[in-house]
Structure formats: C-alpha cells, structure tokens
Coordinates of N, CA, C and O in Angstrom, one line a residue:
M1 N 110.0 130.5 44.0 CA 109.4 130.0 42.8 C 110.4 130.2 41.6 O 110.8 131.3 41.3
T2 N 110.6 129.2 40.9 CA 111.5 129.3 39.7 C 110.7 129.2 38.5 O 109.7 128.5 38.4
I3 N 111.1 130.0 37.5 CA 110.4 130.1 36.2 C 111.3 129.5 35.2 O 112.5 129.9 35.1
N4 N 110.9 128.5 34.5 CA 111.7 127.9 33.5 C 111.6 128.8 32.2 O 110.5 129.0 31.6
P5 N 112.7 129.3 31.7 CA 112.7 130.2 30.6 C 112.1 129.6 29.3 O 111.5 130.2 28.5
A6 N 112.5 128.4 29.1 CA 112.0 127.7 27.9 C 110.5 127.5 27.9 O 109.9 127.7 26.9
L7 N 109.9 127.2 29.1 CA 108.5 127.1 29.2 C 107.8 128.4 29.0 O 106.7 128.5 28.3
A8 N 108.4 129.5 29.4 CA 107.9 130.8 29.3 C 107.9 131.3 27.8 O 106.9 131.8 27.3
V9 N 109.0 130.9 27.1 CA 109.1 131.3 25.7 C 108.0 130.4 24.9 O 107.3 131.0 24.0
Q10 N 107.8 129.2 25.2 CA 106.8 128.3 24.5 C 105.4 128.9 24.8 O 104.6 128.9 23.9
T11 N 105.2 129.2 26.0 CA 103.8 129.8 26.3 C 103.5 131.1 25.6 O 102.5 131.4 25.1
Y12 N 104.6 132.0 25.5 CA 104.5 133.2 24.8 C 104.2 133.0 23.3 O 103.4 133.6 22.7
D13 N 104.9 132.0 22.8 CA 104.8 131.7 21.3 C 103.4 131.2 21.0 O 102.8 131.6 20.1
K14 N 102.8 130.3 21.9 CA 101.5 129.8 21.7 C 100.5 130.9 21.8 O 99.5 131.0 21.0
A15 N 100.7 131.9 22.7 CA 99.7 133.0 22.9 C 99.8 133.9 21.7 O 98.8 134.5 21.3
R16 N 101.0 134.2 21.2 CA 101.2 135.1 20.1 C 100.5 134.4 18.9 O 99.9 135.1 18.0
M17 N 100.7 133.1 18.7 CA 100.1 132.5 17.5 C 98.6 132.5 17.5 O 97.9 132.6 16.6
A18 N 98.1 132.3 18.8 CA 96.6 132.3 19.0 C 96.0 133.7 18.7 O 94.8 133.8 18.2
A19 N 96.7 134.8 19.0 CA 96.3 136.1 18.8 C 96.6 136.7 17.5 O 96.2 137.8 17.1
A20 N 97.3 136.0 16.6 CA 97.7 136.4 15.3 C 96.4 136.6 14.4 O 95.4 135.8 14.5
P21 N 96.4 137.5 13.5 CA 95.2 137.7 12.6 C 95.2 136.5 11.6 O 96.1 135.8 11.4
A22 N 93.9 136.4 11.1 CA 93.7 135.3 10.1 C 94.5 135.6 8.9 O 94.8 136.7 8.6
P23 N 94.8 134.5 8.1 CA 95.5 134.7 6.9 C 94.8 135.5 5.9 O 93.5 135.6 6.0
A24 N 95.4 136.2 5.1 CA 94.9 137.1 4.1 C 93.9 136.4 3.1 O 93.0 137.0 2.6
D25 N 94.2 135.2 2.8 CA 93.3 134.4 1.9 C 92.1 133.8 2.5 O 91.3 133.2 1.8
A26 N 91.9 134.0 3.8 CA 90.7 133.5 4.5 C 89.4 134.0 3.8 O 88.5 133.2 3.6
P27 N 89.2 135.2 3.6 CA 87.9 135.7 3.0 C 87.7 135.2 1.6 O 86.7 134.8 1.2
A28 N 88.9 135.0 0.9 CA 88.7 134.5 -0.5 C 88.2 133.0 -0.4 O 87.5 132.6 -1.3
R29 N 88.8 132.3 0.5 CA 88.3 130.9 0.6 C 86.8 130.8 1.0 O 86.1 130.0 0.5
S30 N 86.4 131.6 1.9 CA 85.0 131.6 2.4 C 84.1 132.1 1.2 O 83.0 131.6 1.0
E31 N 84.6 133.1 0.4 CA 83.8 133.6 -0.8 C 83.7 132.5 -1.8 O 82.7 132.2 -2.4
A32 N 84.8 131.7 -2.0 CA 84.7 130.6 -3.0 C 83.8 129.5 -2.5 O 83.1 129.0 -3.4
A33 N 83.8 129.2 -1.2 CA 82.9 128.2 -0.7 C 81.5 128.6 -0.9 O 80.6 127.8 -1.3
F34 N 81.2 129.9 -0.6 CA 79.8 130.4 -0.7 C 79.4 130.4 -2.2 O 78.3 130.0 -2.5
G35 N 80.3 130.8 -3.0 CA 80.0 130.8 -4.5 C 79.8 129.4 -5.0 O 78.9 129.1 -5.8
A36 N 80.5 128.4 -4.5 CA 80.4 127.0 -4.9 C 79.0 126.5 -4.5 O 78.3 125.8 -5.2
A37 N 78.6 126.9 -3.2 CA 77.3 126.4 -2.7 C 76.1 127.1 -3.6 O 75.2 126.3 -3.9
I38 N 76.3 128.3 -3.9 CA 75.2 129.0 -4.7 C 75.2 128.3 -6.1 O 74.1 128.1 -6.7
G39 N 76.4 128.0 -6.7 CA 76.4 127.3 -8.0 C 75.8 125.9 -7.9 O 75.1 125.6 -8.9
S40 N 76.0 125.3 -6.9 CA 75.5 123.9 -6.7 C 73.9 124.0 -6.6 O 73.2 123.2 -7.1
F41 N 73.5 125.0 -5.8 CA 72.0 125.3 -5.7 C 71.4 125.5 -7.1 O 70.4 124.9 -7.4
A42 N 72.0 126.4 -7.8 CA 71.5 126.7 -9.2 C 71.5 125.6 -10.1 O 70.5 125.3 -10.9
A43 N 72.5 124.8 -10.0 CA 72.6 123.6 -10.9 C 71.6 122.6 -10.5 O 71.0 121.9 -11.4
G44 N 71.3 122.4 -9.2 CA 70.2 121.5 -8.8 C 68.9 121.9 -9.3 O 68.1 121.1 -9.7
L45 N 68.6 123.2 -9.2 CA 67.3 123.7 -9.7 C 67.2 123.5 -11.2 O 66.1 123.2 -11.7
H46 N 68.3 123.7 -11.9 CA 68.3 123.6 -13.4 C 68.0 122.1 -13.7 O 67.2 121.8 -14.6
Q47 N 68.7 121.2 -13.0 CA 68.5 119.8 -13.3 C 67.0 119.3 -13.0 O 66.4 118.6 -13.8
A48 N 66.4 119.9 -12.0 CA 65.0 119.6 -11.7 C 64.1 120.2 -12.7 O 63.1 119.5 -13.2
E49 N 64.4 121.3 -13.3 CA 63.6 121.9 -14.3 C 63.7 121.1 -15.5 O 62.7 120.9 -16.3
V50 N 64.9 120.6 -15.9 CA 65.1 119.8 -17.1 C 64.3 118.5 -16.9 O 63.6 118.1 -17.9
A51 N 64.4 117.9 -15.7 CA 63.7 116.6 -15.5 C 62.2 116.8 -15.7 O 61.4 116.0 -16.2
A52 N 61.6 117.9 -15.1 CA 60.2 118.2 -15.2 C 59.8 118.5 -16.6 O 58.8 117.9 -17.1
T53 N 60.6 119.2 -17.3 CA 60.3 119.5 -18.8 C 60.3 118.2 -19.5 O 59.4 117.9 -20.3
R54 N 61.3 117.4 -19.4 CA 61.4 116.1 -20.0 C 60.2 115.2 -19.7 O 59.7 114.5 -20.6
S55 N 59.8 115.2 -18.5 CA 58.7 114.3 -18.1 C 57.4 114.8 -18.7 O 56.6 114.0 -19.1
M56 N 57.2 116.1 -18.8 CA 56.0 116.6 -19.3 C 55.9 116.5 -20.9 O 54.9 116.2 -21.4
V57 N 57.0 116.7 -21.5 CA 57.0 116.7 -23.0 C 57.1 115.3 -23.6 O 56.3 114.9 -24.4
T58 N 58.0 114.5 -23.0 CA 58.3 113.2 -23.6 C 57.7 112.0 -22.8 O 57.7 110.9 -23.2
G59 N 57.2 112.3 -21.6 CA 56.6 111.3 -20.8 C 57.6 110.4 -20.2 O 57.5 109.2 -20.1
A60 N 58.8 111.0 -19.9 CA 59.9 110.2 -19.3 C 59.5 109.7 -17.9 O 58.4 109.8 -17.5
D61 N 60.5 109.0 -17.3 CA 60.3 108.3 -16.1 C 59.7 109.2 -15.0 O 60.4 110.2 -14.6
P62 N 58.5 108.9 -14.5 CA 57.9 109.8 -13.4 C 58.7 109.7 -12.1 O 58.7 110.6 -11.3
H63 N 59.4 108.6 -11.9 CA 60.2 108.4 -10.7 C 61.3 109.4 -10.6 O 61.6 110.0 -9.6
A64 N 61.9 109.7 -11.8 CA 63.0 110.6 -11.9 C 62.5 112.0 -11.6 O 63.1 112.8 -10.9
L65 N 61.3 112.3 -12.1 CA 60.6 113.6 -11.8 C 60.4 113.8 -10.3 O 60.7 114.9 -9.8
V66 N 59.9 112.8 -9.6 CA 59.6 112.9 -8.2 C 61.0 113.1 -7.4 O 61.0 113.9 -6.5
E67 N 62.0 112.3 -7.8 CA 63.3 112.5 -7.1 C 63.8 113.9 -7.4 O 64.3 114.6 -6.4
A68 N 63.7 114.4 -8.5 CA 64.2 115.8 -8.8 C 63.4 116.8 -8.0 O 64.0 117.8 -7.5
L69 N 62.1 116.7 -8.0 CA 61.3 117.6 -7.2 C 61.6 117.5 -5.7 O 61.6 118.6 -5.1
A70 N 61.9 116.3 -5.2 CA 62.2 116.2 -3.8 C 63.5 116.9 -3.5 O 63.7 117.6 -2.5
A71 N 64.5 116.7 -4.4 CA 65.8 117.3 -4.2 C 65.7 118.8 -4.3 O 66.3 119.6 -3.5
T72 N 64.9 119.3 -5.2 CA 64.7 120.8 -5.3 C 64.0 121.3 -4.1 O 64.4 122.4 -3.6
E73 N 63.0 120.6 -3.6 CA 62.3 121.0 -2.3 C 63.3 121.1 -1.2 O 63.3 122.1 -0.4
L74 N 64.1 120.2 -1.0 CA 65.1 120.1 0.0 C 66.1 121.3 -0.1 O 66.4 122.0 0.9
A75 N 66.6 121.6 -1.4 CA 67.5 122.7 -1.6 C 66.8 124.0 -1.3 O 67.5 124.9 -0.7
V76 N 65.6 124.2 -1.7 CA 64.9 125.5 -1.4 C 64.6 125.7 0.0 O 64.9 126.8 0.6
E77 N 64.3 124.6 0.7 CA 64.1 124.7 2.2 C 65.4 125.1 2.9 O 65.4 125.8 3.9
T78 N 66.5 124.5 2.4 CA 67.8 124.8 3.0 C 68.2 126.2 2.8 O 68.6 126.9 3.7
A79 N 67.9 126.7 1.6 CA 68.2 128.1 1.2 C 67.4 129.1 2.1 O 67.9 130.1 2.6
V80 N 66.1 128.8 2.3 CA 65.2 129.6 3.1 C 65.7 129.6 4.5 O 65.7 130.7 5.2
S81 N 66.1 128.4 5.0 CA 66.6 128.4 6.5 C 67.9 129.2 6.6 O 68.0 130.0 7.6
V82 N 68.8 129.1 5.7 CA 70.0 129.9 5.7 C 69.7 131.4 5.7 O 70.2 132.3 6.5
R83 N 68.8 131.8 4.8 CA 68.3 133.2 4.7 C 67.7 133.7 6.0 O 68.0 134.8 6.5
N84 N 66.9 132.8 6.6 CA 66.2 133.2 7.9 C 67.3 133.4 8.9 O 67.2 134.3 9.8
K85 N 68.3 132.6 9.0 CA 69.4 132.7 10.0 C 70.2 134.0 9.8 O 70.5 134.7 10.7
V86 N 70.4 134.4 8.5 CA 71.1 135.5 8.2 C 70.3 136.8 8.6 O 70.8 137.7 9.3
V87 N 69.0 136.8 8.3 CA 68.2 137.9 8.7 C 68.1 138.0 10.2 O 68.2 139.1 10.8
E88 N 68.0 136.9 10.9 CA 67.9 136.9 12.3 C 69.2 137.4 12.9 O 69.1 138.2 13.9
A89 N 70.3 137.0 12.4 CA 71.6 137.6 12.9 C 71.8 139.1 12.7 O 72.2 139.8 13.5
Y90 N 71.3 139.5 11.5 CA 71.3 140.9 11.1 C 70.4 141.8 12.1 O 70.8 142.8 12.6
L91 N 69.2 141.2 12.4 CA 68.3 141.9 13.3 C 68.9 141.9 14.7 O 68.8 142.9 15.5
E92 N 69.6 140.9 15.1 CA 70.2 140.8 16.4 C 71.3 141.9 16.5 O 71.5 142.5 17.6
I93 N 72.1 142.0 15.4 CA 73.1 143.1 15.4 C 72.5 144.4 15.5 O 73.0 145.3 16.2
L94 N 71.4 144.7 14.8 CA 70.7 146.0 14.9 C 70.2 146.3 16.3 O 70.2 147.4 16.8
R95 N 69.9 145.3 17.1 CA 69.4 145.4 18.5 C 70.5 145.7 19.5 O 70.2 146.1 20.6
M96 N 71.7 145.5 19.1 CA 72.8 145.7 20.0 C 73.0 147.2 20.3 O 72.9 148.1 19.4
P97 N 73.2 147.5 21.6 CA 73.4 148.9 21.9 C 74.8 149.4 21.4 O 75.7 148.7 21.4
V98 N 74.8 150.7 21.1 CA 76.1 151.2 20.5 C 76.9 151.9 21.6 O 76.4 152.5 22.5

C-alpha cells in the first residue's frame, strides 16, 4: 500500500482547520445580532404603541392600528417562544449528570 504524501498533507490540513477554534470575533458578532434583534423588537413595540395612541387620540386609520397590533402580537409570541426554548435548554443542562 502506497501513501501519497501530498494527499496526506491535504487531509491533515483539512482536519487541522476543522478542529481550529472559532475566530475571536465570533461572540461579538452573535452579541451584535442578538442586540439588533432586541432593538428591532423594541422598535416594533414602540411603533405599535404610537399607532394605537394616534388612533385613539386623533381617530386615525383603524386599519393601520389593526396591522400594528397584529405585528406586535407576532413579535411578542416570537419572543415568548424564544424564551421558552432558552428555559427548556437551561433545564435540560441542569438535568445532565455531572
């Protein structure tokens, strides 16, 4: 059985790259993405609140109010689902034997 040295070096390089640690900026990118998602959520809630206030005070377009409330409901349901998944994962980690 002959071993091709070039193939062995390529295979070693692929394995080394696969086992390399993640870049140092990976946590910063995920934190930025999470922060952007939270900011988007807060902005959506604020826009719905403004639409509701405008509709109640000035009698603005009721269709815009319904759209804003539907978008807010979807955002809140999504946030609750994410929270439930995080709590579920945390409880699963607590159940792991040490």
